[in-house]
Short mmCIF file of C-alpha atoms in Angstrom, two decimals:
data_model
loop_
_atom_site.label_atom_id
_atom_site.label_comp_id
_atom_site.label_asym_id
_atom_site.label_seq_id
_atom_site.Cartn_x
_atom_site.Cartn_y
_atom_site.Cartn_z
CA MET X 1 124.81 -0.97 133.84
CA PRO X 2 123.33 2.14 131.98
CA ALA X 3 121.94 -0.89 129.38
CA LEU X 4 120.65 -2.91 131.87
CA ALA X 5 118.89 -0.52 133.31
CA LEU X 6 116.62 0.47 130.86
CA VAL X 7 115.97 -2.87 130.16
CA PHE X 8 114.69 -3.65 133.40
CA ASN X 9 112.73 -0.09 133.12
CA ALA X 10 110.75 -1.39 130.26
CA PHE X 11 110.19 -4.72 131.27
CA VAL X 12 108.47 -3.79 134.42
CA TRP X 13 106.51 -1.38 132.45
CA GLY X 14 105.82 -4.56 129.37
CA VAL X 15 105.12 -6.99 132.46
CA SER X 16 102.70 -4.60 134.86
CA TRP X 17 99.40 -5.56 133.03
CA PHE X 18 99.91 -8.70 135.38
CA PRO X 19 99.82 -7.53 138.60
CA PHE X 20 97.32 -5.15 137.88
CA ARG X 21 95.06 -7.28 135.59
CA GLN X 22 95.94 -9.17 139.66
CA LEU X 23 94.68 -6.17 142.07
CA ALA X 24 91.26 -5.37 139.80
CA GLY X 25 90.45 -8.90 140.04
CA HIS X 26 90.45 -8.30 144.30
CA GLY X 27 87.81 -5.12 143.59
CA LEU X 28 90.60 -2.86 143.07
CA HIS X 29 89.97 -0.79 139.91
CA PRO X 30 93.48 0.31 138.17
CA LEU X 31 92.07 3.71 138.69
CA TRP X 32 92.25 2.81 142.01
CA THR X 33 95.75 1.47 142.08
CA THR X 34 97.14 3.48 140.03
CA CYS X 35 96.40 6.75 142.71
CA LEU X 36 96.91 4.99 145.08
CA ILE X 37 100.37 3.33 144.25
CA TYR X 38 101.79 7.01 143.47
CA LEU X 39 100.39 8.73 146.11
CA PHE X 40 101.95 6.70 148.63
CA ILE X 41 105.34 6.64 146.22
CA ALA X 42 104.60 10.60 146.56
CA VAL X 43 104.16 11.37 149.94
CA VAL X 44 107.72 9.32 150.17
CA MET X 45 109.16 11.14 148.09
CA GLY X 46 108.51 14.46 149.37
CA LEU X 47 109.17 13.86 152.85
CA LEU X 48 112.52 12.63 152.14
CA ARG X 49 113.47 15.16 150.07
CA ARG X 50 111.19 18.08 150.90
CA HIS X 51 114.17 20.46 149.02
CA ALA X 52 112.38 19.71 145.81
CA TRP X 53 109.19 21.39 146.58
CA LYS X 54 111.14 24.44 146.68
CA ALA X 55 111.66 24.56 142.47
CA PHE X 56 107.81 24.53 142.21
CA ALA X 57 107.79 28.03 142.40
CA ALA X 58 110.94 28.57 140.30
CA PHE X 59 108.99 26.36 137.43
CA PRO X 60 105.33 26.62 137.85
CA MET X 61 105.18 24.26 134.33
CA LEU X 62 106.01 21.48 136.98
CA ILE X 63 101.97 20.93 137.09
CA ALA X 64 101.35 20.73 133.59
CA LEU X 65 104.28 17.78 134.00
CA GLY X 66 102.27 15.86 136.46
CA LEU X 67 99.22 16.53 135.16
CA ALA X 68 100.85 15.57 131.56
CA ALA X 69 102.52 12.21 132.97
CA GLY X 70 99.43 11.79 135.26
CA PHE X 71 97.06 11.38 132.32
CA THR X 72 99.99 9.16 130.42
CA ASN X 73 99.95 6.60 133.32
CA VAL X 74 96.11 6.36 134.31
CA GLY X 75 95.50 5.49 130.17
CA PHE X 76 98.16 3.36 129.89
CA ASN X 77 97.58 1.08 133.02
CA TRP X 78 93.56 0.84 132.04
CA ALA X 79 94.17 0.65 129.36
CA ALA X 80 96.46 -2.24 129.63
CA THR X 81 93.90 -3.83 132.43
CA GLU X 82 91.14 -4.50 130.16
CA GLY X 83 92.09 -4.69 126.77
CA ASP X 84 94.37 -6.65 124.29
CA VAL X 85 97.60 -5.52 126.09
CA VAL X 86 99.29 -5.81 122.20
CA ARG X 87 97.15 -3.82 120.64
CA VAL X 88 97.13 -0.67 123.44
CA VAL X 89 100.95 -1.52 123.88
CA LEU X 90 101.62 -0.69 120.03
CA LEU X 91 99.14 2.19 119.64
CA PHE X 92 100.79 3.61 123.05
CA TYR X 93 103.46 3.97 120.78
CA LEU X 94 102.32 6.25 118.70
CA MET X 95 105.49 8.59 119.06
CA PRO X 96 106.93 10.03 115.34
CA LEU X 97 102.95 10.65 115.01
CA TRP X 98 102.81 12.65 117.91
CA ASN X 99 106.24 14.18 118.65
CA VAL X 100 106.22 15.67 115.05
CA LEU X 101 102.40 17.38 115.68
CA LEU X 102 103.38 18.75 119.09
CA ALA X 103 107.12 19.80 118.00
CA TRP X 104 105.09 21.37 114.94
CA LEU X 105 102.40 23.43 117.50
CA LEU X 106 104.16 24.03 120.83
CA LEU X 107 107.66 24.58 119.74
CA GLY X 108 107.19 25.70 116.23
CA GLU X 109 109.53 23.24 114.68
CA ARG X 110 108.00 22.72 111.40
CA PRO X 111 108.34 18.36 110.52
CA THR X 112 110.91 18.00 108.13
CA GLY X 113 110.64 15.44 104.67
CA GLY X 114 112.18 12.53 107.27
CA ALA X 115 109.67 13.25 110.01
CA LEU X 116 106.21 13.47 107.97
CA ALA X 117 108.02 9.68 106.35
CA ARG X 118 107.75 8.40 109.84
CA VAL X 119 104.59 9.72 110.14
CA ALA X 120 102.84 8.37 107.28
CA LEU X 121 104.93 4.63 108.32
CA ALA X 122 103.66 4.70 112.02
CA LEU X 123 100.50 5.56 110.69
CA THR X 124 100.73 2.24 108.07
CA GLY X 125 101.43 0.27 111.20
CA VAL X 126 98.35 1.30 113.23
CA VAL X 127 96.40 1.35 110.07
CA VAL X 128 96.89 -2.36 109.38
CA VAL X 129 96.94 -3.19 113.50
CA LEU X 130 92.84 -1.37 113.23
CA LYS X 131 90.92 -3.43 110.78
CA ALA X 132 90.97 -6.22 111.83
CA PRO X 133 88.35 -8.48 109.65
CA GLY X 134 85.01 -7.91 110.01
CA THR X 135 85.55 -4.06 110.83
CA ASP X 136 84.63 -0.79 107.62
CA TRP X 137 87.36 1.20 108.76
CA PRO X 138 90.73 1.04 110.85
CA VAL X 139 89.81 3.83 114.30
CA PRO X 140 89.93 2.43 117.74
CA SER X 141 87.07 -0.26 118.49
CA SER X 142 87.10 -0.27 122.18
CA LEU X 143 87.30 2.11 124.84
CA PRO X 144 91.00 0.16 125.62
CA ASP X 145 91.83 1.27 122.04
CA TRP X 146 91.29 4.88 122.15
CA LEU X 147 93.30 4.60 125.97
CA GLY X 148 96.27 3.29 124.49
CA VAL X 149 96.32 6.11 122.17
CA ALA X 150 95.32 8.55 124.92
CA ALA X 151 98.23 7.85 126.10
CA GLY X 152 101.16 7.82 124.75
CA PHE X 153 99.56 11.35 122.98
CA SER X 154 99.84 12.69 127.29
CA PHE X 155 103.77 10.24 126.71
CA ALA X 156 103.98 12.64 123.84
CA VAL X 157 103.08 15.43 125.57
CA THR X 158 104.87 14.47 128.57
CA ASN X 159 108.43 14.45 126.31
CA ILE X 160 108.06 17.57 125.52
CA THR X 161 107.33 19.17 128.59
CA LEU X 162 110.13 17.89 129.41
CA ARG X 163 112.26 19.59 126.95
CA HIS X 164 110.43 23.33 128.45
CA LEU X 165 111.94 21.56 132.12
CA ARG X 166 115.24 20.44 131.49
CA GLU X 167 116.99 23.14 133.84
CA ALA X 168 114.29 22.12 136.58
CA PRO X 169 116.30 19.49 139.82
CA GLY X 170 115.61 16.11 138.24
CA GLU X 171 113.30 15.32 141.33
CA SER X 172 111.61 17.78 141.45
CA ARG X 173 110.46 16.42 138.28
CA ALA X 174 109.73 13.08 139.41
CA LEU X 175 108.56 14.56 141.98
CA ALA X 176 105.91 16.35 139.97
CA MET X 177 105.24 13.29 137.97
CA PHE X 178 104.14 10.98 141.04
CA CYS X 179 101.91 14.08 142.32
CA GLY X 180 100.31 13.82 138.66
CA CYS X 181 99.62 10.08 138.90
CA ALA X 182 98.66 10.54 141.63
CA VAL X 183 96.14 13.30 141.82
CA VAL X 184 94.61 12.64 137.95
CA GLY X 185 93.67 8.95 139.22
CA GLY X 186 92.57 10.09 142.03
CA VAL X 187 90.32 12.94 140.30
CA ALA X 188 89.35 10.20 136.88
CA ALA X 189 88.31 7.76 140.31
CA LEU X 190 86.30 9.55 142.28
CA ILE X 191 84.04 10.42 139.44
CA GLY X 192 83.95 7.25 138.03
CA SER X 193 82.53 5.72 141.93
CA SER X 194 80.40 8.64 141.92
CA PHE X 195 78.72 7.89 139.00
CA GLY X 196 78.33 4.30 139.62
CA GLY X 197 81.09 2.87 137.18
CA ILE X 198 83.22 2.29 139.35
CA ALA X 199 83.89 0.01 142.85
CA SER X 200 84.74 1.53 146.19
CA PRO X 201 88.19 0.73 147.18
CA LEU X 202 86.79 -0.38 149.95
CA LEU X 203 84.74 -2.94 148.87
CA ALA X 204 87.56 -4.66 147.45
CA THR X 205 89.12 -8.34 148.56
CA SER X 206 91.61 -9.41 151.29
CA GLY X 207 94.97 -10.23 149.09
CA TRP X 208 95.15 -6.78 147.14
CA LEU X 209 97.63 -5.69 149.52
CA GLY X 210 100.42 -8.23 148.27
CA TRP X 211 100.29 -6.60 144.91
CA ALA X 212 99.90 -3.83 145.27
CA VAL X 213 103.51 -3.42 147.46
CA LEU X 214 105.26 -5.25 144.39
CA LEU X 215 103.63 -3.04 142.63
CA GLY X 216 104.44 0.07 143.59
CA GLY X 217 108.18 -1.41 144.47
CA GLY X 218 108.66 -2.29 141.41
CA PHE X 219 107.61 1.69 139.98
CA ILE X 220 109.85 2.93 142.34
CA VAL X 221 112.82 0.87 141.57
CA ALA X 222 112.25 1.28 137.61
CA ASN X 223 111.55 5.16 137.87
CA VAL X 224 115.54 4.45 139.67
CA CYS X 225 116.88 3.09 136.79
CA LEU X 226 115.31 4.66 134.38
CA GLN X 227 116.90 8.19 135.37
CA TYR X 228 119.97 6.48 136.32
CA GLY X 229 120.07 4.57 132.28
CA ALA X 230 119.03 7.92 130.89
CA ALA X 231 121.50 10.09 132.46
CA ARG X 232 124.64 8.03 130.54
CA LEU X 233 123.48 6.95 127.18
CA ALA X 234 122.44 9.27 124.50
CA SER X 235 118.99 9.96 123.65
CA SER X 236 118.57 7.94 120.55
CA ALA X 237 119.53 4.32 122.28
CA ALA X 238 117.68 5.01 125.07
CA SER X 239 114.38 5.11 123.21
CA VAL X 240 115.19 2.33 121.57
CA ILE X 241 116.17 0.33 124.58
CA MET X 242 112.92 1.15 125.71
CA LEU X 243 111.17 -0.12 123.31
CA SER X 244 111.47 -3.33 124.41
CA GLU X 245 108.41 -2.81 126.41
CA VAL X 246 106.45 -3.95 123.90
CA LEU X 247 108.41 -7.60 123.24
CA PHE X 248 107.97 -7.53 127.20
CA ALA X 249 104.58 -6.73 126.56
CA SER X 250 103.72 -8.70 123.67
CA VAL X 251 105.92 -12.53 124.37
CA SER X 252 103.75 -12.31 128.50
CA SER X 253 100.28 -11.31 127.08
CA VAL X 254 100.44 -13.61 124.90
CA ALA X 255 101.75 -16.52 127.45
CA LEU X 256 99.03 -15.49 129.25
CA GLY X 257 96.60 -15.12 127.17
CA ALA X 258 96.11 -11.79 127.64
CA ALA X 259 96.61 -10.47 123.92
CA THR X 260 96.46 -12.17 120.64
CA MET X 261 99.46 -12.35 117.82
CA ASP X 262 98.51 -12.67 114.45
CA ALA X 263 100.24 -11.77 111.04
CA ARG X 264 98.53 -8.98 110.80
CA ILE X 265 99.47 -7.75 114.06
CA LEU X 266 102.97 -8.52 113.81
CA VAL X 267 103.35 -6.57 110.24
CA GLY X 268 101.73 -2.98 112.04
CA GLY X 269 103.86 -3.58 114.97
CA ALA X 270 106.95 -4.11 112.77
CA LEU X 271 106.10 -0.19 110.94
CA ILE X 272 105.19 1.01 114.52
CA VAL X 273 108.30 -0.05 116.07
CA ALA X 274 110.30 0.98 112.74
CA GLY X 275 108.66 4.97 113.32
CA ALA X 276 109.65 4.54 116.74
CA VAL X 277 113.37 3.67 115.84
CA TRP X 278 113.71 5.66 113.36
CA SER X 279 111.89 8.77 115.57
CA ALA X 280 114.40 8.01 118.09
CA PHE X 281 118.03 8.39 116.24
CA ALA X 282 116.16 11.43 114.64
CA ARG X 283 115.72 12.50 117.42
CA THR X 284 118.24 15.70 119.21
CA PRO X 285 117.24 16.84 122.15
CA ALA X 286 119.69 17.43 125.48
CA ARG X 287 121.57 14.03 126.55
CA GLY X 288 118.64 13.17 129.06
CA ASP X 289 115.42 15.63 128.63
CA ASP X 290 113.07 12.41 127.52
CA ARG X 291 112.13 10.98 131.12
CA SER X 292 109.01 10.98 132.24
CA THR X 293 107.93 7.76 134.89
CA HIS X 294 106.74 5.61 132.06
#
């Protein structure tokens, strides 16, 4: 059951791009979608679990956790809605690189030879993915590409922050992340709307509510599954199972025409995933520490 719970969590995130695109088709930008869905979840959870707020005074870093989770979700949701889903997911999973750099800078953990090898493997995969025909340099070539990279970096920050907050109650950590997603998404959406780059949610056409309820419900169940599965499996096994998100995203997006798949993407993706799997089995944090809303 714990493994199946994590697979379901990966499935929800792997196919979340589809309802996001349906909502965008109704005129609701992914920034507004992220804000509204997580605002609803945060309000409901905050009312039902009022004691969870008390930990914010004892663990002020919960605010940093919320912001990191917010940037993760905003970047990923926006990128997956507007970009090539497979590219976005692969760039998001540059975890070996960001984990090594952040653990070195923030935790003082000097990288080992194996860690540097994992970074090299992941970067090689990125070069293969990004070096498309007609491009001079293998660098992100669009806003979704950059958002995917930024979201992956924020995800690594989220995990590093969770390692500092292992003593904080699980409900308080979840509440902080939900609030962070609502706040970051809302601020970004308001800024975008004020400059005219993002349409107001008041202009959305009818029919969006059903998709929003489906997506929000999926996120709630997925988070429950994540907390249940991660608490009962070794972190290495949990991390590898969660990589099935790449499979769900790839199959669904290619089948529905939201992404392209060729030999270059397959080879590069295999290298990135191999680096992530290697990184998962090499990690040694306390059991159940690295959990996030994604």
